[in-house]
Amino acid sequence: MKLSLSNGIFSKLGIQDNFNTAKKLGFSNIEFNMKSIKKEHDTDVYREQKALVDSGLNCLTLHSAVLHVKDSIEVHQAVYYGKISLECARALHAPLMTVHSNVSKKLQKNVRDECLAEVFGQIKPFAKKLGIKLSLENLSFNSTGFGKNVEQLEEVLDVIDPEGEIGITFDLCHALETKVVDELLDNYGRRVCNVHMANKFHQPFTKKKLELTHFLSVLHEYGYGGPITLELEHKTSMEDIAKTKAFFDKLLKEYQT
Ligand SMILES: [Zn+2]
């Protein structure tokens, strides 16, 4: 398993400071969160590309800009966010992009399924063309988006991915908040290709907790060797990020094959 840091935590910094801060903390891998680009319509992905090369960091994954569509009129915007995020993933050589369902949980099932089909009907072939794998994230019960548990994720995947090509980004924080860790592991353990790592409310783990070691052990049994992406709350201090990194550097050694 490879430790990585979501750079969304430094989204208030300019892109160079953002990468440099991750570097100073000793990370070699990041997940690029599109929140780090000030405006979604800012399409200068080459500035990010240059800053990444200068930093020497590896971008293992990219978190798409997301719109939880509340009305079918918003489909075009959600498609645009997805496509511009894919362009950025390509510029940063990220092989994997984490996506949400992009639909609001308030939509009626028939409208929801129509919107899902339209959004992913456009994002999926574009991702394929660029050679970037998509990975669907489980959301928290308090998210405005649809897709918090197996029942909801199955509905989404049935519409957008009958071929079973899309991976799963397992957000442990969301799963703990929603109390669905085991059902997600049972159903998607083999399909996980990215992990968003945090305790409830995106607080850092800095000590061994049963829910953490249980989660990592099960993933390990499934043969998982992908990113463990620290996705921490904005106010987490530099000291706590450093502490979390040191803790995971040591802990992940226990799960080497
Ligand atoms: Zn997440």
PDB file of C-alpha atoms and ligand atoms in Angstrom:
ATOM      1  CA  MET A   1       0.000   0.000   0.000  1.00  0.00           C
ATOM      2  CA  LYS A   2       1.286   3.453  -0.897  1.00  0.00           C
ATOM      3  CA  LEU A   3       0.834   6.456   1.385  1.00  0.00           C
ATOM      4  CA  SER A   4      -0.472   9.545  -0.385  1.00  0.00           C
ATOM      5  CA  LEU A   5      -1.887  12.928   0.641  1.00  0.00           C
ATOM      6  CA  SER A   6      -4.938  14.654  -0.757  1.00  0.00           C
ATOM      7  CA  ASN A   7      -3.723  18.153  -1.582  1.00  0.00           C
ATOM      8  CA  GLY A   8      -7.277  19.471  -1.116  1.00  0.00           C
ATOM      9  CA  ILE A   9      -6.178  20.260   2.445  1.00  0.00           C
ATOM     10  CA  PHE A  10      -3.934  23.031   1.057  1.00  0.00           C
ATOM     11  CA  SER A  11      -6.466  24.298  -1.476  1.00  0.00           C
ATOM     12  CA  LYS A  12      -6.181  27.841  -0.147  1.00  0.00           C
ATOM     13  CA  LEU A  13      -2.513  27.994  -1.160  1.00  0.00           C
ATOM     14  CA  GLY A  14      -1.259  28.704  -4.662  1.00  0.00           C
ATOM     15  CA  ILE A  15      -0.374  25.565  -6.570  1.00  0.00           C
ATOM     16  CA  GLN A  16       3.387  25.776  -6.012  1.00  0.00           C
ATOM     17  CA  ASP A  17       3.044  26.358  -2.266  1.00  0.00           C
ATOM     18  CA  ASN A  18       0.491  23.589  -2.177  1.00  0.00           C
ATOM     19  CA  PHE A  19       2.890  21.024  -3.670  1.00  0.00           C
ATOM     20  CA  ASN A  20       5.871  22.358  -1.727  1.00  0.00           C
ATOM     21  CA  THR A  21       4.011  21.985   1.553  1.00  0.00           C
ATOM     22  CA  ALA A  22       3.227  18.327   0.781  1.00  0.00           C
ATOM     23  CA  LYS A  23       6.866  17.827  -0.149  1.00  0.00           C
ATOM     24  CA  LYS A  24       8.137  19.507   3.029  1.00  0.00           C
ATOM     25  CA  LEU A  25       5.991  17.165   5.085  1.00  0.00           C
ATOM     26  CA  GLY A  26       7.890  14.303   3.444  1.00  0.00           C
ATOM     27  CA  PHE A  27       5.188  12.958   1.117  1.00  0.00           C
ATOM     28  CA  SER A  28       6.236  11.592  -2.250  1.00  0.00           C
ATOM     29  CA  ASN A  29       2.699  10.836  -3.512  1.00  0.00           C
ATOM     30  CA  ILE A  30      -0.386  12.999  -3.761  1.00  0.00           C
ATOM     31  CA  GLU A  31      -3.988  12.858  -4.819  1.00  0.00           C
ATOM     32  CA  PHE A  32      -4.653  16.033  -6.773  1.00  0.00           C
ATOM     33  CA  ASN A  33      -8.028  17.410  -5.704  1.00  0.00           C
ATOM     34  CA  MET A  34      -9.610  19.729  -8.268  1.00  0.00           C
ATOM     35  CA  LYS A  35     -10.525  22.011  -5.335  1.00  0.00           C
ATOM     36  CA  SER A  36      -6.872  23.124  -5.529  1.00  0.00           C
ATOM     37  CA  ILE A  37      -7.657  24.904  -8.780  1.00  0.00           C
ATOM     38  CA  LYS A  38      -9.329  28.117  -7.824  1.00  0.00           C
ATOM     39  CA  LYS A  39     -11.988  28.140 -10.508  1.00  0.00           C
ATOM     40  CA  GLU A  40     -13.375  25.124 -12.289  1.00  0.00           C
ATOM     41  CA  HIS A  41     -13.407  27.048 -15.574  1.00  0.00           C
ATOM     42  CA  ASP A  42      -9.692  27.760 -15.249  1.00  0.00           C
ATOM     43  CA  THR A  43      -8.342  25.294 -17.779  1.00  0.00           C
ATOM     44  CA  ASP A  44      -4.638  26.066 -17.628  1.00  0.00           C
ATOM     45  CA  VAL A  45      -3.707  22.497 -16.678  1.00  0.00           C
ATOM     46  CA  TYR A  46      -0.132  23.062 -17.878  1.00  0.00           C
ATOM     47  CA  ARG A  47       0.559  25.356 -14.927  1.00  0.00           C
ATOM     48  CA  GLU A  48      -0.328  22.437 -12.627  1.00  0.00           C
ATOM     49  CA  GLN A  49       1.720  20.079 -14.770  1.00  0.00           C
ATOM     50  CA  LYS A  50       4.820  22.279 -14.546  1.00  0.00           C
ATOM     51  CA  ALA A  51       4.417  22.798 -10.784  1.00  0.00           C
ATOM     52  CA  LEU A  52       4.110  19.032 -10.282  1.00  0.00           C
ATOM     53  CA  VAL A  53       7.240  18.284 -12.308  1.00  0.00           C
ATOM     54  CA  ASP A  54       9.145  21.007 -10.388  1.00  0.00           C
ATOM     55  CA  SER A  55       8.013  19.516  -7.057  1.00  0.00           C
ATOM     56  CA  GLY A  56       9.103  15.965  -7.926  1.00  0.00           C
ATOM     57  CA  LEU A  57       5.863  14.581  -6.440  1.00  0.00           C
ATOM     58  CA  ASN A  58       3.966  11.675  -8.030  1.00  0.00           C
ATOM     59  CA  CYS A  59       0.284  12.200  -8.661  1.00  0.00           C
ATOM     60  CA  LEU A  60      -1.206   8.749  -8.048  1.00  0.00           C
ATOM     61  CA  THR A  61      -4.850   9.788  -8.323  1.00  0.00           C
ATOM     62  CA  LEU A  62      -6.987  12.823  -9.096  1.00  0.00           C
ATOM     63  CA  HIS A  63     -10.252  13.758  -7.403  1.00  0.00           C
ATOM     64  CA  SER A  64     -12.698  15.067  -9.988  1.00  0.00           C
ATOM     65  CA  ALA A  65     -14.527  18.366  -9.647  1.00  0.00           C
ATOM     66  CA  VAL A  66     -18.049  17.324  -8.753  1.00  0.00           C
ATOM     67  CA  LEU A  67     -21.559  18.646  -9.155  1.00  0.00           C
ATOM     68  CA  HIS A  68     -24.412  16.721  -7.508  1.00  0.00           C
ATOM     69  CA  VAL A  69     -27.007  17.376 -10.214  1.00  0.00           C
ATOM     70  CA  LYS A  70     -30.369  18.466  -8.723  1.00  0.00           C
ATOM     71  CA  ASP A  71     -32.090  19.043 -12.059  1.00  0.00           C
ATOM     72  CA  SER A  72     -31.402  17.553 -15.472  1.00  0.00           C
ATOM     73  CA  ILE A  73     -30.505  21.052 -16.765  1.00  0.00           C
ATOM     74  CA  GLU A  74     -27.269  20.760 -14.735  1.00  0.00           C
ATOM     75  CA  VAL A  75     -26.086  17.628 -16.551  1.00  0.00           C
ATOM     76  CA  HIS A  76     -23.953  19.620 -19.008  1.00  0.00           C
ATOM     77  CA  GLN A  77     -22.088  21.341 -16.213  1.00  0.00           C
ATOM     78  CA  ALA A  78     -21.410  18.044 -14.436  1.00  0.00           C
ATOM     79  CA  VAL A  79     -20.074  16.609 -17.720  1.00  0.00           C
ATOM     80  CA  TYR A  80     -17.857  19.667 -18.168  1.00  0.00           C
ATOM     81  CA  TYR A  81     -16.447  19.314 -14.634  1.00  0.00           C
ATOM     82  CA  GLY A  82     -15.736  15.646 -15.294  1.00  0.00           C
ATOM     83  CA  LYS A  83     -14.043  16.282 -18.616  1.00  0.00           C
ATOM     84  CA  ILE A  84     -11.861  19.162 -17.440  1.00  0.00           C
ATOM     85  CA  SER A  85     -10.837  17.020 -14.454  1.00  0.00           C
ATOM     86  CA  LEU A  86      -9.856  14.239 -16.865  1.00  0.00           C
ATOM     87  CA  GLU A  87      -7.748  16.712 -18.873  1.00  0.00           C
ATOM     88  CA  CYS A  88      -5.995  17.654 -15.649  1.00  0.00           C
ATOM     89  CA  ALA A  89      -5.472  13.971 -14.737  1.00  0.00           C
ATOM     90  CA  ARG A  90      -3.875  13.439 -18.124  1.00  0.00           C
ATOM     91  CA  ALA A  91      -1.562  16.453 -17.682  1.00  0.00           C
ATOM     92  CA  LEU A  92      -0.487  15.150 -14.267  1.00  0.00           C
ATOM     93  CA  HIS A  93      -0.099  11.540 -15.498  1.00  0.00           C
ATOM     94  CA  ALA A  94      -2.592  10.290 -12.919  1.00  0.00           C
ATOM     95  CA  PRO A  95      -3.841   6.849 -14.033  1.00  0.00           C
ATOM     96  CA  LEU A  96      -6.980   6.996 -11.889  1.00  0.00           C
ATOM     97  CA  MET A  97      -9.726   9.537 -11.275  1.00  0.00           C
ATOM     98  CA  THR A  98     -12.058   9.405  -8.273  1.00  0.00           C
ATOM     99  CA  VAL A  99     -15.628  10.437  -9.077  1.00  0.00           C
ATOM    100  CA  HIS A 100     -18.870  10.823  -7.178  1.00  0.00           C
ATOM    101  CA  SER A 101     -22.174   9.666  -8.660  1.00  0.00           C
ATOM    102  CA  ASN A 102     -22.731  13.320  -9.674  1.00  0.00           C
ATOM    103  CA  VAL A 103     -26.446  13.076  -8.824  1.00  0.00           C
ATOM    104  CA  SER A 104     -28.300  14.571  -5.881  1.00  0.00           C
ATOM    105  CA  LYS A 105     -29.951  12.172  -3.434  1.00  0.00           C
ATOM    106  CA  LYS A 106     -33.097  14.307  -3.717  1.00  0.00           C
ATOM    107  CA  LEU A 107     -33.860  13.279  -7.305  1.00  0.00           C
ATOM    108  CA  GLN A 108     -36.606  10.759  -8.103  1.00  0.00           C
ATOM    109  CA  LYS A 109     -35.219   7.385  -9.158  1.00  0.00           C
ATOM    110  CA  ASN A 110     -36.224   7.694 -12.835  1.00  0.00           C
ATOM    111  CA  VAL A 111     -34.707  11.198 -13.203  1.00  0.00           C
ATOM    112  CA  ARG A 112     -31.656  10.135 -11.217  1.00  0.00           C
ATOM    113  CA  ASP A 113     -31.030   7.166 -13.494  1.00  0.00           C
ATOM    114  CA  GLU A 114     -31.505   9.318 -16.595  1.00  0.00           C
ATOM    115  CA  CYS A 115     -29.001  11.898 -15.296  1.00  0.00           C
ATOM    116  CA  LEU A 116     -26.517   9.176 -14.325  1.00  0.00           C
ATOM    117  CA  ALA A 117     -26.737   7.655 -17.791  1.00  0.00           C
ATOM    118  CA  GLU A 118     -26.260  11.028 -19.483  1.00  0.00           C
ATOM    119  CA  VAL A 119     -23.341  12.226 -17.334  1.00  0.00           C
ATOM    120  CA  PHE A 120     -21.402   8.969 -17.471  1.00  0.00           C
ATOM    121  CA  GLY A 121     -22.394   8.305 -21.061  1.00  0.00           C
ATOM    122  CA  GLN A 122     -20.097  11.234 -21.854  1.00  0.00           C
ATOM    123  CA  ILE A 123     -17.433  11.015 -19.148  1.00  0.00           C
ATOM    124  CA  LYS A 124     -16.746   7.291 -19.563  1.00  0.00           C
ATOM    125  CA  PRO A 125     -15.739   7.251 -23.244  1.00  0.00           C
ATOM    126  CA  PHE A 126     -13.616  10.376 -22.702  1.00  0.00           C
ATOM    127  CA  ALA A 127     -11.806   8.683 -19.793  1.00  0.00           C
ATOM    128  CA  LYS A 128     -11.295   5.598 -21.927  1.00  0.00           C
ATOM    129  CA  LYS A 129      -9.833   7.663 -24.741  1.00  0.00           C
ATOM    130  CA  LEU A 130      -7.347   9.235 -22.318  1.00  0.00           C
ATOM    131  CA  GLY A 131      -6.545   5.869 -20.708  1.00  0.00           C
ATOM    132  CA  ILE A 132      -7.709   6.951 -17.249  1.00  0.00           C
ATOM    133  CA  LYS A 133      -9.594   4.561 -14.982  1.00  0.00           C
ATOM    134  CA  LEU A 134     -12.628   5.898 -13.134  1.00  0.00           C
ATOM    135  CA  SER A 135     -13.215   5.043  -9.498  1.00  0.00           C
ATOM    136  CA  LEU A 136     -16.555   5.675  -7.755  1.00  0.00           C
ATOM    137  CA  GLU A 137     -16.427   6.970  -4.174  1.00  0.00           C
ATOM    138  CA  ASN A 138     -18.876   6.012  -1.423  1.00  0.00           C
ATOM    139  CA  LEU A 139     -20.405   9.162   0.070  1.00  0.00           C
ATOM    140  CA  SER A 140     -21.355   9.987   3.636  1.00  0.00           C
ATOM    141  CA  PHE A 141     -24.965   9.989   4.880  1.00  0.00           C
ATOM    142  CA  ASN A 142     -24.733  13.787   5.173  1.00  0.00           C
ATOM    143  CA  SER A 143     -23.578  14.352   1.577  1.00  0.00           C
ATOM    144  CA  THR A 144     -25.957  15.990  -0.892  1.00  0.00           C
ATOM    145  CA  GLY A 145     -24.990  13.286  -3.395  1.00  0.00           C
ATOM    146  CA  PHE A 146     -26.396   9.798  -3.985  1.00  0.00           C
ATOM    147  CA  GLY A 147     -24.260   6.735  -3.228  1.00  0.00           C
ATOM    148  CA  LYS A 148     -23.710   6.172   0.497  1.00  0.00           C
ATOM    149  CA  ASN A 149     -24.185   2.388   0.806  1.00  0.00           C
ATOM    150  CA  VAL A 150     -24.170  -0.819  -1.226  1.00  0.00           C
ATOM    151  CA  GLU A 151     -27.821  -0.507  -2.250  1.00  0.00           C
ATOM    152  CA  GLN A 152     -27.265   2.999  -3.672  1.00  0.00           C
ATOM    153  CA  LEU A 153     -23.872   2.246  -5.200  1.00  0.00           C
ATOM    154  CA  GLU A 154     -25.336  -0.834  -6.908  1.00  0.00           C
ATOM    155  CA  GLU A 155     -28.059   1.304  -8.480  1.00  0.00           C
ATOM    156  CA  VAL A 156     -25.415   3.737  -9.749  1.00  0.00           C
ATOM    157  CA  LEU A 157     -23.119   0.996 -11.064  1.00  0.00           C
ATOM    158  CA  ASP A 158     -26.009  -0.852 -12.747  1.00  0.00           C
ATOM    159  CA  VAL A 159     -26.718   2.285 -14.788  1.00  0.00           C
ATOM    160  CA  ILE A 160     -23.234   3.599 -15.490  1.00  0.00           C
ATOM    161  CA  ASP A 161     -21.120   0.473 -15.542  1.00  0.00           C
ATOM    162  CA  PRO A 162     -22.834  -2.772 -16.585  1.00  0.00           C
ATOM    163  CA  GLU A 163     -19.419  -4.000 -17.835  1.00  0.00           C
ATOM    164  CA  GLY A 164     -17.876  -3.714 -14.340  1.00  0.00           C
ATOM    165  CA  GLU A 165     -14.921  -1.571 -15.446  1.00  0.00           C
ATOM    166  CA  ILE A 166     -15.197   1.196 -12.863  1.00  0.00           C
ATOM    167  CA  GLY A 167     -13.256   0.823  -9.612  1.00  0.00           C
ATOM    168  CA  ILE A 168     -14.223   1.851  -6.080  1.00  0.00           C
ATOM    169  CA  THR A 169     -12.647   4.614  -4.006  1.00  0.00           C
ATOM    170  CA  PHE A 170     -13.297   3.428  -0.463  1.00  0.00           C
ATOM    171  CA  ASP A 171     -13.705   6.468   1.804  1.00  0.00           C
ATOM    172  CA  LEU A 172     -13.219   5.052   5.302  1.00  0.00           C
ATOM    173  CA  CYS A 173     -14.396   8.269   6.990  1.00  0.00           C
ATOM    174  CA  HIS A 174     -17.692   8.221   5.076  1.00  0.00           C
ATOM    175  CA  ALA A 175     -18.135   4.482   5.659  1.00  0.00           C
ATOM    176  CA  LEU A 176     -17.555   4.849   9.424  1.00  0.00           C
ATOM    177  CA  GLU A 177     -19.981   7.800   9.637  1.00  0.00           C
ATOM    178  CA  THR A 178     -22.589   5.847   7.668  1.00  0.00           C
ATOM    179  CA  LYS A 179     -21.821   2.534   9.483  1.00  0.00           C
ATOM    180  CA  VAL A 180     -21.296   0.573   6.263  1.00  0.00           C
ATOM    181  CA  VAL A 181     -17.626  -0.471   6.482  1.00  0.00           C
ATOM    182  CA  ASP A 182     -18.266  -4.228   6.431  1.00  0.00           C
ATOM    183  CA  GLU A 183     -20.977  -4.224   3.776  1.00  0.00           C
ATOM    184  CA  LEU A 184     -18.741  -2.169   1.488  1.00  0.00           C
ATOM    185  CA  LEU A 185     -15.751  -4.427   2.136  1.00  0.00           C
ATOM    186  CA  ASP A 186     -17.814  -7.584   1.512  1.00  0.00           C
ATOM    187  CA  ASN A 187     -19.198  -6.293  -1.775  1.00  0.00           C
ATOM    188  CA  TYR A 188     -16.344  -4.200  -3.164  1.00  0.00           C
ATOM    189  CA  GLY A 189     -13.177  -5.438  -1.420  1.00  0.00           C
ATOM    190  CA  ARG A 190     -11.813  -6.795  -4.671  1.00  0.00           C
ATOM    191  CA  ARG A 191     -12.759  -3.710  -6.637  1.00  0.00           C
ATOM    192  CA  VAL A 192     -11.096  -1.066  -4.448  1.00  0.00           C
ATOM    193  CA  CYS A 193      -8.414   0.903  -6.286  1.00  0.00           C
ATOM    194  CA  ASN A 194      -8.109   3.971  -4.038  1.00  0.00           C
ATOM    195  CA  VAL A 195      -8.684   4.616  -0.317  1.00  0.00           C
ATOM    196  CA  HIS A 196      -9.598   7.929   1.297  1.00  0.00           C
ATOM    197  CA  MET A 197      -8.185   7.557   4.756  1.00  0.00           C
ATOM    198  CA  ALA A 198      -9.511   9.382   7.810  1.00  0.00           C
ATOM    199  CA  ASN A 199     -11.487   8.769  10.949  1.00  0.00           C
ATOM    200  CA  LYS A 200     -15.026  10.186  11.269  1.00  0.00           C
ATOM    201  CA  PHE A 201     -15.341  13.897  10.354  1.00  0.00           C
ATOM    202  CA  HIS A 202     -12.065  13.633   8.414  1.00  0.00           C
ATOM    203  CA  GLN A 203     -10.072  13.584  11.640  1.00  0.00           C
ATOM    204  CA  PRO A 204      -6.631  11.972  11.400  1.00  0.00           C
ATOM    205  CA  PHE A 205      -5.841   8.538  12.817  1.00  0.00           C
ATOM    206  CA  THR A 206      -2.644   8.839  14.841  1.00  0.00           C
ATOM    207  CA  LYS A 207      -3.020   5.644  16.877  1.00  0.00           C
ATOM    208  CA  LYS A 208      -3.992   2.058  16.163  1.00  0.00           C
ATOM    209  CA  LYS A 209      -7.745   1.694  16.449  1.00  0.00           C
ATOM    210  CA  LEU A 210      -9.607  -1.556  15.914  1.00  0.00           C
ATOM    211  CA  GLU A 211     -11.755  -0.131  13.091  1.00  0.00           C
ATOM    212  CA  LEU A 212      -8.590   0.981  11.274  1.00  0.00           C
ATOM    213  CA  THR A 213      -6.560  -2.204  11.600  1.00  0.00           C
ATOM    214  CA  HIS A 214      -9.616  -4.349  10.773  1.00  0.00           C
ATOM    215  CA  PHE A 215     -10.159  -2.326   7.592  1.00  0.00           C
ATOM    216  CA  LEU A 216      -6.510  -2.548   6.504  1.00  0.00           C
ATOM    217  CA  SER A 217      -6.303  -6.279   7.293  1.00  0.00           C
ATOM    218  CA  VAL A 218      -9.356  -7.091   5.167  1.00  0.00           C
ATOM    219  CA  LEU A 219      -8.061  -4.960   2.272  1.00  0.00           C
ATOM    220  CA  HIS A 220      -4.696  -6.669   2.590  1.00  0.00           C
ATOM    221  CA  GLU A 221      -6.382 -10.085   2.385  1.00  0.00           C
ATOM    222  CA  TYR A 222      -8.016  -8.966  -0.860  1.00  0.00           C
ATOM    223  CA  GLY A 223      -4.508  -8.207  -2.117  1.00  0.00           C
ATOM    224  CA  TYR A 224      -4.852  -4.426  -2.122  1.00  0.00           C
ATOM    225  CA  GLY A 225      -1.601  -2.596  -2.875  1.00  0.00           C
ATOM    226  CA  GLY A 226      -2.878   0.792  -4.055  1.00  0.00           C
ATOM    227  CA  PRO A 227      -2.939   4.286  -2.548  1.00  0.00           C
ATOM    228  CA  ILE A 228      -3.856   5.077   1.049  1.00  0.00           C
ATOM    229  CA  THR A 229      -4.762   8.713   0.543  1.00  0.00           C
ATOM    230  CA  LEU A 230      -4.907  10.837   3.688  1.00  0.00           C
ATOM    231  CA  GLU A 231      -7.967  13.031   3.246  1.00  0.00           C
ATOM    232  CA  LEU A 232      -7.982  15.301   6.258  1.00  0.00           C
ATOM    233  CA  GLU A 233     -10.115  18.143   7.503  1.00  0.00           C
ATOM    234  CA  HIS A 234      -8.921  21.618   6.456  1.00  0.00           C
ATOM    235  CA  LYS A 235      -8.071  22.762   9.959  1.00  0.00           C
ATOM    236  CA  THR A 236      -5.712  19.845  10.687  1.00  0.00           C
ATOM    237  CA  SER A 237      -2.459  21.370  11.975  1.00  0.00           C
ATOM    238  CA  MET A 238       0.863  20.777  10.234  1.00  0.00           C
ATOM    239  CA  GLU A 239       2.018  19.025  13.381  1.00  0.00           C
ATOM    240  CA  ASP A 240      -0.922  16.606  13.240  1.00  0.00           C
ATOM    241  CA  ILE A 241      -0.404  15.934   9.525  1.00  0.00           C
ATOM    242  CA  ALA A 242       3.253  15.116  10.250  1.00  0.00           C
ATOM    243  CA  LYS A 243       2.222  12.874  13.144  1.00  0.00           C
ATOM    244  CA  THR A 244      -0.325  11.080  10.942  1.00  0.00           C
ATOM    245  CA  LYS A 245       2.245  10.559   8.218  1.00  0.00           C
ATOM    246  CA  ALA A 246       4.782   9.074  10.667  1.00  0.00           C
ATOM    247  CA  PHE A 247       2.069   6.798  12.085  1.00  0.00           C
ATOM    248  CA  PHE A 248       1.018   5.476   8.650  1.00  0.00           C
ATOM    249  CA  ASP A 249       4.601   5.102   7.388  1.00  0.00           C
ATOM    250  CA  LYS A 250       5.095   2.637  10.225  1.00  0.00           C
ATOM    251  CA  LEU A 251       1.653   1.016  10.161  1.00  0.00           C
ATOM    252  CA  LEU A 252       1.600   0.286   6.420  1.00  0.00           C
ATOM    253  CA  LYS A 253       4.833  -1.716   6.754  1.00  0.00           C
ATOM    254  CA  GLU A 254       2.719  -4.342   8.538  1.00  0.00           C
ATOM    255  CA  TYR A 255       0.680  -4.823   5.363  1.00  0.00           C
ATOM    256  CA  GLN A 256       3.481  -5.400   2.899  1.00  0.00           C
ATOM    257  CA  THR A 257       3.092  -8.596   0.944  1.00  0.00           C
TER     258      THR A 257
HETATM  259 ZN    ZN B   1     -13.315  11.115   0.122  1.00  0.00          ZN
END
